[in-house]
Short mmCIF file of N, CA and C in Angstrom, two decimals:
data_model
loop_
_atom_site.label_atom_id
_atom_site.label_comp_id
_atom_site.label_asym_id
_atom_site.label_seq_id
_atom_site.Cartn_x
_atom_site.Cartn_y
_atom_site.Cartn_z
N MET A 175 -39.69 28.55 21.72
CA MET A 175 -38.72 28.69 22.80
C MET A 175 -37.88 27.42 22.85
N THR A 176 -36.58 27.61 22.94
CA THR A 176 -35.68 26.47 23.01
C THR A 176 -35.66 25.90 24.43
N ALA A 177 -35.16 24.69 24.55
CA ALA A 177 -35.04 24.06 25.87
C ALA A 177 -34.10 24.88 26.75
N TYR A 178 -33.04 25.41 26.16
CA TYR A 178 -32.09 26.24 26.91
C TYR A 178 -32.79 27.48 27.48
N SER A 179 -33.56 28.15 26.63
CA SER A 179 -34.29 29.35 27.09
C SER A 179 -35.28 29.00 28.18
N PHE A 180 -35.96 27.88 28.03
CA PHE A 180 -36.94 27.45 29.03
C PHE A 180 -36.29 27.23 30.39
N VAL A 181 -35.17 26.51 30.39
CA VAL A 181 -34.45 26.26 31.65
C VAL A 181 -33.92 27.57 32.23
N ASN A 182 -33.44 28.45 31.35
CA ASN A 182 -32.96 29.76 31.80
C ASN A 182 -34.07 30.56 32.48
N TYR A 183 -35.24 30.60 31.86
CA TYR A 183 -36.37 31.34 32.45
C TYR A 183 -36.83 30.71 33.76
N LEU A 184 -36.86 29.40 33.82
CA LEU A 184 -37.21 28.74 35.08
C LEU A 184 -36.20 29.06 36.17
N SER A 185 -34.93 29.11 35.79
CA SER A 185 -33.88 29.47 36.74
C SER A 185 -34.09 30.87 37.27
N LEU A 186 -34.36 31.80 36.37
CA LEU A 186 -34.61 33.19 36.79
C LEU A 186 -35.82 33.28 37.71
N LEU A 187 -36.86 32.56 37.35
CA LEU A 187 -38.08 32.57 38.15
C LEU A 187 -37.82 32.02 39.56
N THR A 188 -37.14 30.88 39.64
CA THR A 188 -36.93 30.25 40.95
C THR A 188 -36.02 31.08 41.85
N ILE A 189 -34.94 31.64 41.29
CA ILE A 189 -34.07 32.44 42.15
C ILE A 189 -34.74 33.76 42.50
N GLY A 190 -35.57 34.27 41.61
CA GLY A 190 -36.34 35.47 41.92
C GLY A 190 -37.34 35.24 43.04
N VAL A 191 -38.07 34.13 42.97
CA VAL A 191 -39.03 33.79 44.02
C VAL A 191 -38.30 33.56 45.34
N SER A 192 -37.14 32.93 45.26
CA SER A 192 -36.34 32.69 46.46
C SER A 192 -35.94 34.01 47.11
N GLY A 193 -35.41 34.93 46.32
CA GLY A 193 -35.00 36.22 46.85
C GLY A 193 -36.17 37.02 47.41
N LEU A 194 -37.28 37.02 46.69
CA LEU A 194 -38.47 37.73 47.19
C LEU A 194 -39.00 37.09 48.47
N SER A 195 -38.90 35.78 48.57
CA SER A 195 -39.33 35.10 49.79
C SER A 195 -38.46 35.49 50.98
N VAL A 196 -37.17 35.70 50.75
CA VAL A 196 -36.29 36.16 51.82
C VAL A 196 -36.72 37.56 52.27
N ILE A 197 -37.00 38.44 51.32
CA ILE A 197 -37.44 39.79 51.66
C ILE A 197 -38.75 39.75 52.45
N VAL A 198 -39.69 38.93 52.00
CA VAL A 198 -40.97 38.79 52.70
C VAL A 198 -40.73 38.21 54.10
N GLY A 199 -39.85 37.23 54.19
CA GLY A 199 -39.52 36.65 55.50
C GLY A 199 -38.93 37.66 56.45
N LEU A 200 -38.07 38.53 55.94
CA LEU A 200 -37.49 39.59 56.78
C LEU A 200 -38.58 40.56 57.27
N PHE A 201 -39.50 40.89 56.38
CA PHE A 201 -40.61 41.76 56.76
C PHE A 201 -41.43 41.11 57.89
N PHE A 202 -41.72 39.82 57.73
CA PHE A 202 -42.52 39.13 58.74
C PHE A 202 -41.82 39.08 60.09
N ILE A 203 -40.54 38.77 60.10
CA ILE A 203 -39.85 38.66 61.40
C ILE A 203 -39.72 40.03 62.06
N LYS A 204 -39.54 41.07 61.26
CA LYS A 204 -39.47 42.43 61.82
C LYS A 204 -40.80 42.84 62.45
N ASN A 205 -41.88 42.23 61.99
CA ASN A 205 -43.21 42.54 62.51
C ASN A 205 -43.72 41.48 63.48
N GLY A 206 -42.81 40.62 63.96
CA GLY A 206 -43.16 39.65 64.99
C GLY A 206 -44.01 38.48 64.52
N ARG A 207 -44.03 38.23 63.24
CA ARG A 207 -44.84 37.14 62.68
C ARG A 207 -43.96 35.91 62.42
N ARG A 208 -43.54 35.25 63.48
CA ARG A 208 -42.62 34.11 63.36
C ARG A 208 -43.16 33.00 62.48
N ASP A 209 -44.44 32.70 62.60
CA ASP A 209 -45.03 31.62 61.81
C ASP A 209 -44.93 31.91 60.31
N LEU A 210 -45.25 33.13 59.91
CA LEU A 210 -45.16 33.50 58.50
C LEU A 210 -43.71 33.64 58.05
N HIS A 211 -42.84 34.10 58.95
CA HIS A 211 -41.41 34.18 58.66
C HIS A 211 -40.87 32.79 58.33
N LYS A 212 -41.21 31.82 59.16
CA LYS A 212 -40.75 30.45 58.96
C LYS A 212 -41.21 29.92 57.60
N LYS A 213 -42.48 30.14 57.27
CA LYS A 213 -43.01 29.67 55.98
C LYS A 213 -42.30 30.35 54.81
N ALA A 214 -42.07 31.64 54.93
CA ALA A 214 -41.40 32.37 53.85
C ALA A 214 -39.97 31.87 53.65
N MET A 215 -39.27 31.61 54.75
CA MET A 215 -37.87 31.18 54.64
C MET A 215 -37.77 29.74 54.14
N ILE A 216 -38.71 28.89 54.51
CA ILE A 216 -38.73 27.53 53.96
C ILE A 216 -39.03 27.60 52.47
N ASN A 217 -39.96 28.47 52.09
CA ASN A 217 -40.26 28.68 50.68
C ASN A 217 -39.01 29.15 49.92
N ALA A 218 -38.29 30.11 50.50
CA ALA A 218 -37.06 30.61 49.89
C ALA A 218 -36.06 29.46 49.70
N SER A 219 -35.96 28.60 50.69
CA SER A 219 -35.01 27.48 50.62
C SER A 219 -35.40 26.48 49.55
N ILE A 220 -36.68 26.18 49.46
CA ILE A 220 -37.15 25.23 48.45
C ILE A 220 -36.87 25.76 47.05
N PHE A 221 -37.20 27.04 46.82
CA PHE A 221 -36.96 27.60 45.49
C PHE A 221 -35.47 27.74 45.19
N ALA A 222 -34.65 27.97 46.21
CA ALA A 222 -33.20 28.01 46.00
C ALA A 222 -32.68 26.63 45.60
N LEU A 223 -33.20 25.59 46.23
CA LEU A 223 -32.79 24.23 45.87
C LEU A 223 -33.25 23.87 44.45
N ILE A 224 -34.44 24.29 44.08
CA ILE A 224 -34.91 24.06 42.71
C ILE A 224 -33.99 24.79 41.73
N PHE A 225 -33.60 26.02 42.08
CA PHE A 225 -32.67 26.76 41.24
C PHE A 225 -31.37 25.99 41.06
N VAL A 226 -30.81 25.48 42.15
CA VAL A 226 -29.54 24.74 42.06
C VAL A 226 -29.70 23.53 41.14
N ALA A 227 -30.81 22.80 41.27
CA ALA A 227 -31.06 21.65 40.39
C ALA A 227 -31.14 22.09 38.93
N LEU A 228 -31.82 23.19 38.65
CA LEU A 228 -31.92 23.70 37.28
C LEU A 228 -30.56 24.16 36.77
N TYR A 229 -29.78 24.79 37.62
CA TYR A 229 -28.45 25.24 37.25
C TYR A 229 -27.56 24.05 36.87
N LEU A 230 -27.61 23.02 37.67
CA LEU A 230 -26.81 21.83 37.37
C LEU A 230 -27.29 21.15 36.09
N LEU A 231 -28.60 21.09 35.91
CA LEU A 231 -29.18 20.51 34.70
C LEU A 231 -28.74 21.31 33.47
N LYS A 232 -28.85 22.62 33.55
CA LYS A 232 -28.47 23.48 32.43
C LYS A 232 -27.01 23.29 32.06
N ASN A 233 -26.14 23.23 33.07
CA ASN A 233 -24.71 23.07 32.80
C ASN A 233 -24.36 21.67 32.33
N ALA A 234 -25.18 20.68 32.66
CA ALA A 234 -24.94 19.33 32.18
C ALA A 234 -25.41 19.16 30.73
N LEU A 235 -26.48 19.84 30.37
CA LEU A 235 -27.07 19.65 29.04
C LEU A 235 -26.58 20.62 27.97
N PHE A 236 -26.16 21.81 28.37
CA PHE A 236 -25.82 22.83 27.39
C PHE A 236 -24.41 23.36 27.63
N PRO A 237 -23.72 23.70 26.53
CA PRO A 237 -22.37 24.27 26.71
C PRO A 237 -22.47 25.66 27.35
N THR A 238 -21.45 26.00 28.11
CA THR A 238 -21.44 27.32 28.73
C THR A 238 -21.07 28.37 27.68
N SER A 239 -21.57 29.55 27.88
CA SER A 239 -21.28 30.66 26.97
C SER A 239 -20.22 31.56 27.57
N LYS A 240 -19.47 32.18 26.71
CA LYS A 240 -18.45 33.13 27.16
C LYS A 240 -19.00 34.54 26.97
N TYR A 241 -18.74 35.40 27.94
CA TYR A 241 -19.17 36.79 27.82
C TYR A 241 -18.17 37.55 26.97
N GLU A 242 -18.65 38.14 25.88
CA GLU A 242 -17.77 38.89 24.99
C GLU A 242 -18.28 40.30 24.73
N GLY A 243 -19.09 40.80 25.63
CA GLY A 243 -19.66 42.12 25.44
C GLY A 243 -18.84 43.20 26.11
N PRO A 244 -19.41 44.41 26.13
CA PRO A 244 -18.73 45.53 26.80
C PRO A 244 -18.78 45.35 28.32
N TYR A 245 -18.07 46.16 29.01
CA TYR A 245 -18.06 46.15 30.47
C TYR A 245 -17.55 44.82 31.04
N ARG A 246 -16.58 44.24 30.37
CA ARG A 246 -16.07 42.93 30.77
C ARG A 246 -15.59 42.91 32.23
N ASN A 247 -14.90 43.94 32.65
CA ASN A 247 -14.39 43.97 34.03
C ASN A 247 -15.54 44.02 35.03
N VAL A 248 -16.58 44.78 34.73
CA VAL A 248 -17.75 44.82 35.61
C VAL A 248 -18.40 43.45 35.65
N PHE A 249 -18.57 42.84 34.47
CA PHE A 249 -19.17 41.51 34.40
C PHE A 249 -18.37 40.51 35.23
N LEU A 250 -17.06 40.51 35.07
CA LEU A 250 -16.22 39.55 35.80
C LEU A 250 -16.30 39.77 37.31
N PHE A 251 -16.33 41.03 37.74
CA PHE A 251 -16.47 41.31 39.17
C PHE A 251 -17.79 40.75 39.69
N VAL A 252 -18.88 41.02 38.98
CA VAL A 252 -20.19 40.53 39.40
C VAL A 252 -20.20 39.00 39.39
N LEU A 253 -19.69 38.40 38.33
CA LEU A 253 -19.68 36.94 38.21
C LEU A 253 -18.89 36.29 39.34
N TRP A 254 -17.68 36.78 39.59
CA TRP A 254 -16.83 36.13 40.59
C TRP A 254 -17.34 36.38 42.01
N SER A 255 -17.83 37.58 42.27
CA SER A 255 -18.38 37.83 43.61
C SER A 255 -19.65 37.00 43.81
N HIS A 256 -20.47 36.89 42.77
CA HIS A 256 -21.68 36.07 42.82
C HIS A 256 -21.32 34.60 43.10
N THR A 257 -20.36 34.09 42.36
CA THR A 257 -19.97 32.69 42.50
C THR A 257 -19.40 32.40 43.88
N ALA A 258 -18.49 33.25 44.34
CA ALA A 258 -17.88 33.04 45.66
C ALA A 258 -18.93 33.09 46.76
N LEU A 259 -19.81 34.08 46.70
CA LEU A 259 -20.82 34.21 47.75
C LEU A 259 -21.89 33.13 47.65
N ALA A 260 -22.18 32.64 46.44
CA ALA A 260 -23.13 31.53 46.30
C ALA A 260 -22.57 30.28 46.97
N ILE A 261 -21.28 30.05 46.81
CA ILE A 261 -20.64 28.90 47.45
C ILE A 261 -20.68 29.03 48.97
N ILE A 262 -20.42 30.24 49.45
CA ILE A 262 -20.45 30.49 50.89
C ILE A 262 -21.87 30.41 51.44
N ASN A 263 -22.85 30.88 50.65
CA ASN A 263 -24.22 30.95 51.14
C ASN A 263 -24.85 29.59 51.37
N PHE A 264 -24.44 28.59 50.62
CA PHE A 264 -25.06 27.27 50.78
C PHE A 264 -24.90 26.74 52.21
N PRO A 265 -23.67 26.65 52.74
CA PRO A 265 -23.55 26.19 54.14
C PRO A 265 -24.14 27.19 55.14
N LEU A 266 -24.04 28.50 54.84
CA LEU A 266 -24.65 29.48 55.73
C LEU A 266 -26.15 29.25 55.87
N ALA A 267 -26.80 29.00 54.74
CA ALA A 267 -28.25 28.77 54.75
C ALA A 267 -28.59 27.51 55.54
N ILE A 268 -27.82 26.47 55.35
CA ILE A 268 -28.08 25.22 56.06
C ILE A 268 -27.92 25.43 57.57
N ILE A 269 -26.86 26.10 57.97
CA ILE A 269 -26.62 26.36 59.39
C ILE A 269 -27.74 27.23 59.98
N THR A 270 -28.11 28.28 59.24
CA THR A 270 -29.16 29.18 59.70
C THR A 270 -30.49 28.45 59.86
N LEU A 271 -30.84 27.66 58.87
CA LEU A 271 -32.09 26.89 58.95
C LEU A 271 -32.03 25.86 60.08
N ARG A 272 -30.90 25.23 60.23
CA ARG A 272 -30.75 24.22 61.28
C ARG A 272 -30.96 24.85 62.66
N TYR A 273 -30.32 26.00 62.90
CA TYR A 273 -30.52 26.68 64.18
C TYR A 273 -31.99 27.01 64.41
N ALA A 274 -32.66 27.51 63.38
CA ALA A 274 -34.07 27.88 63.54
C ALA A 274 -34.94 26.67 63.81
N LEU A 275 -34.75 25.61 63.03
CA LEU A 275 -35.58 24.42 63.18
C LEU A 275 -35.33 23.68 64.49
N LYS A 276 -34.12 23.82 65.05
CA LYS A 276 -33.81 23.20 66.34
C LYS A 276 -34.14 24.12 67.51
N GLY A 277 -34.59 25.33 67.20
CA GLY A 277 -34.97 26.26 68.27
C GLY A 277 -33.80 26.95 68.94
N ILE A 278 -32.66 26.99 68.28
CA ILE A 278 -31.47 27.65 68.83
C ILE A 278 -31.48 29.09 68.29
N PHE A 279 -32.42 29.88 68.81
CA PHE A 279 -32.70 31.19 68.23
C PHE A 279 -31.63 32.23 68.51
N GLU A 280 -30.88 32.09 69.59
CA GLU A 280 -29.81 33.05 69.85
C GLU A 280 -28.75 32.99 68.74
N LYS A 281 -28.34 31.78 68.38
CA LYS A 281 -27.36 31.62 67.30
C LYS A 281 -28.00 31.95 65.94
N HIS A 282 -29.27 31.58 65.78
CA HIS A 282 -29.98 31.87 64.53
C HIS A 282 -30.01 33.39 64.29
N ARG A 283 -30.32 34.16 65.33
CA ARG A 283 -30.41 35.62 65.20
C ARG A 283 -29.07 36.25 64.83
N LYS A 284 -27.98 35.62 65.24
CA LYS A 284 -26.66 36.17 64.93
C LYS A 284 -26.26 35.92 63.48
N ILE A 285 -26.55 34.74 62.97
CA ILE A 285 -26.11 34.38 61.62
C ILE A 285 -27.12 34.74 60.53
N ALA A 286 -28.39 34.80 60.88
CA ALA A 286 -29.45 35.02 59.89
C ALA A 286 -29.30 36.32 59.09
N PRO A 287 -28.96 37.45 59.71
CA PRO A 287 -28.81 38.67 58.90
C PRO A 287 -27.69 38.57 57.87
N ILE A 288 -26.63 37.88 58.22
CA ILE A 288 -25.52 37.67 57.28
C ILE A 288 -25.99 36.79 56.13
N THR A 289 -26.65 35.70 56.48
CA THR A 289 -27.15 34.78 55.47
C THR A 289 -28.13 35.48 54.54
N ALA A 290 -29.05 36.25 55.09
CA ALA A 290 -30.04 36.95 54.27
C ALA A 290 -29.37 37.94 53.33
N GLY A 291 -28.40 38.67 53.81
CA GLY A 291 -27.69 39.64 52.96
C GLY A 291 -26.96 38.97 51.82
N VAL A 292 -26.26 37.90 52.13
CA VAL A 292 -25.53 37.16 51.09
C VAL A 292 -26.53 36.56 50.11
N TRP A 293 -27.59 35.98 50.61
CA TRP A 293 -28.63 35.35 49.78
C TRP A 293 -29.21 36.36 48.79
N LEU A 294 -29.55 37.54 49.29
CA LEU A 294 -30.13 38.57 48.43
C LEU A 294 -29.12 39.07 47.39
N TYR A 295 -27.86 39.20 47.79
CA TYR A 295 -26.83 39.61 46.83
C TYR A 295 -26.70 38.57 45.72
N VAL A 296 -26.67 37.32 46.10
CA VAL A 296 -26.52 36.24 45.12
C VAL A 296 -27.73 36.20 44.18
N ALA A 297 -28.93 36.33 44.72
CA ALA A 297 -30.14 36.33 43.88
C ALA A 297 -30.13 37.51 42.92
N PHE A 298 -29.83 38.69 43.43
CA PHE A 298 -29.83 39.89 42.60
C PHE A 298 -28.76 39.82 41.51
N THR A 299 -27.55 39.42 41.89
CA THR A 299 -26.48 39.36 40.89
C THR A 299 -26.71 38.24 39.88
N GLY A 300 -27.48 37.22 40.25
CA GLY A 300 -27.85 36.20 39.27
C GLY A 300 -28.65 36.81 38.14
N TRP A 301 -29.56 37.71 38.47
CA TRP A 301 -30.33 38.41 37.45
C TRP A 301 -29.43 39.34 36.64
N ILE A 302 -28.47 39.99 37.30
CA ILE A 302 -27.54 40.88 36.59
C ILE A 302 -26.69 40.08 35.60
N ILE A 303 -26.23 38.92 36.01
CA ILE A 303 -25.44 38.06 35.12
C ILE A 303 -26.28 37.66 33.91
N TYR A 304 -27.53 37.29 34.15
CA TYR A 304 -28.43 36.95 33.04
C TYR A 304 -28.55 38.14 32.08
N PHE A 305 -28.74 39.34 32.63
CA PHE A 305 -28.85 40.54 31.81
C PHE A 305 -27.60 40.71 30.95
N PHE A 306 -26.43 40.59 31.55
CA PHE A 306 -25.18 40.71 30.80
C PHE A 306 -25.12 39.67 29.68
N MET A 307 -25.43 38.43 30.01
CA MET A 307 -25.29 37.34 29.03
C MET A 307 -26.32 37.44 27.89
N GLN A 308 -27.53 37.87 28.22
CA GLN A 308 -28.58 37.89 27.20
C GLN A 308 -28.66 39.21 26.43
N TRP A 309 -28.34 40.31 27.08
CA TRP A 309 -28.57 41.60 26.44
C TRP A 309 -27.31 42.37 26.10
N LEU A 310 -26.20 42.09 26.75
CA LEU A 310 -24.98 42.83 26.49
C LEU A 310 -23.90 41.98 25.84
N ASN A 311 -24.15 40.70 25.67
CA ASN A 311 -23.16 39.80 25.08
C ASN A 311 -23.23 39.92 23.56
N ARG A 312 -22.10 39.96 22.94
CA ARG A 312 -22.08 40.08 21.47
C ARG A 312 -22.10 38.75 20.80
#
């Protein structure tokens, strides 16, 4: 396994764990388990930060690849929507976590569903982008 592949797999793993942690956190809060919800969302945040570090490392160490496979328009839509929402999600996540940790639950409840939806879209489309680049790229 090359260093590039290793970092790629770690990236997939961390964003996958992050997304699954968000889903688990949503399940816990829907069932009134605030303590477990908090742990799941902190876990999601930690793995998302590890993903960002791996992403920056990968882009610093390895040249970027161009997608030259079929379904280029679909790929570009997924890539650009993923990128735009990932940029938006970073401050959303910080604000959402800040409200929760400071006990400002009224504001937290308003922004958290938006943050969770964007977070899950970004995590899922990250896997889709990987699929395009690894399996559909010529």
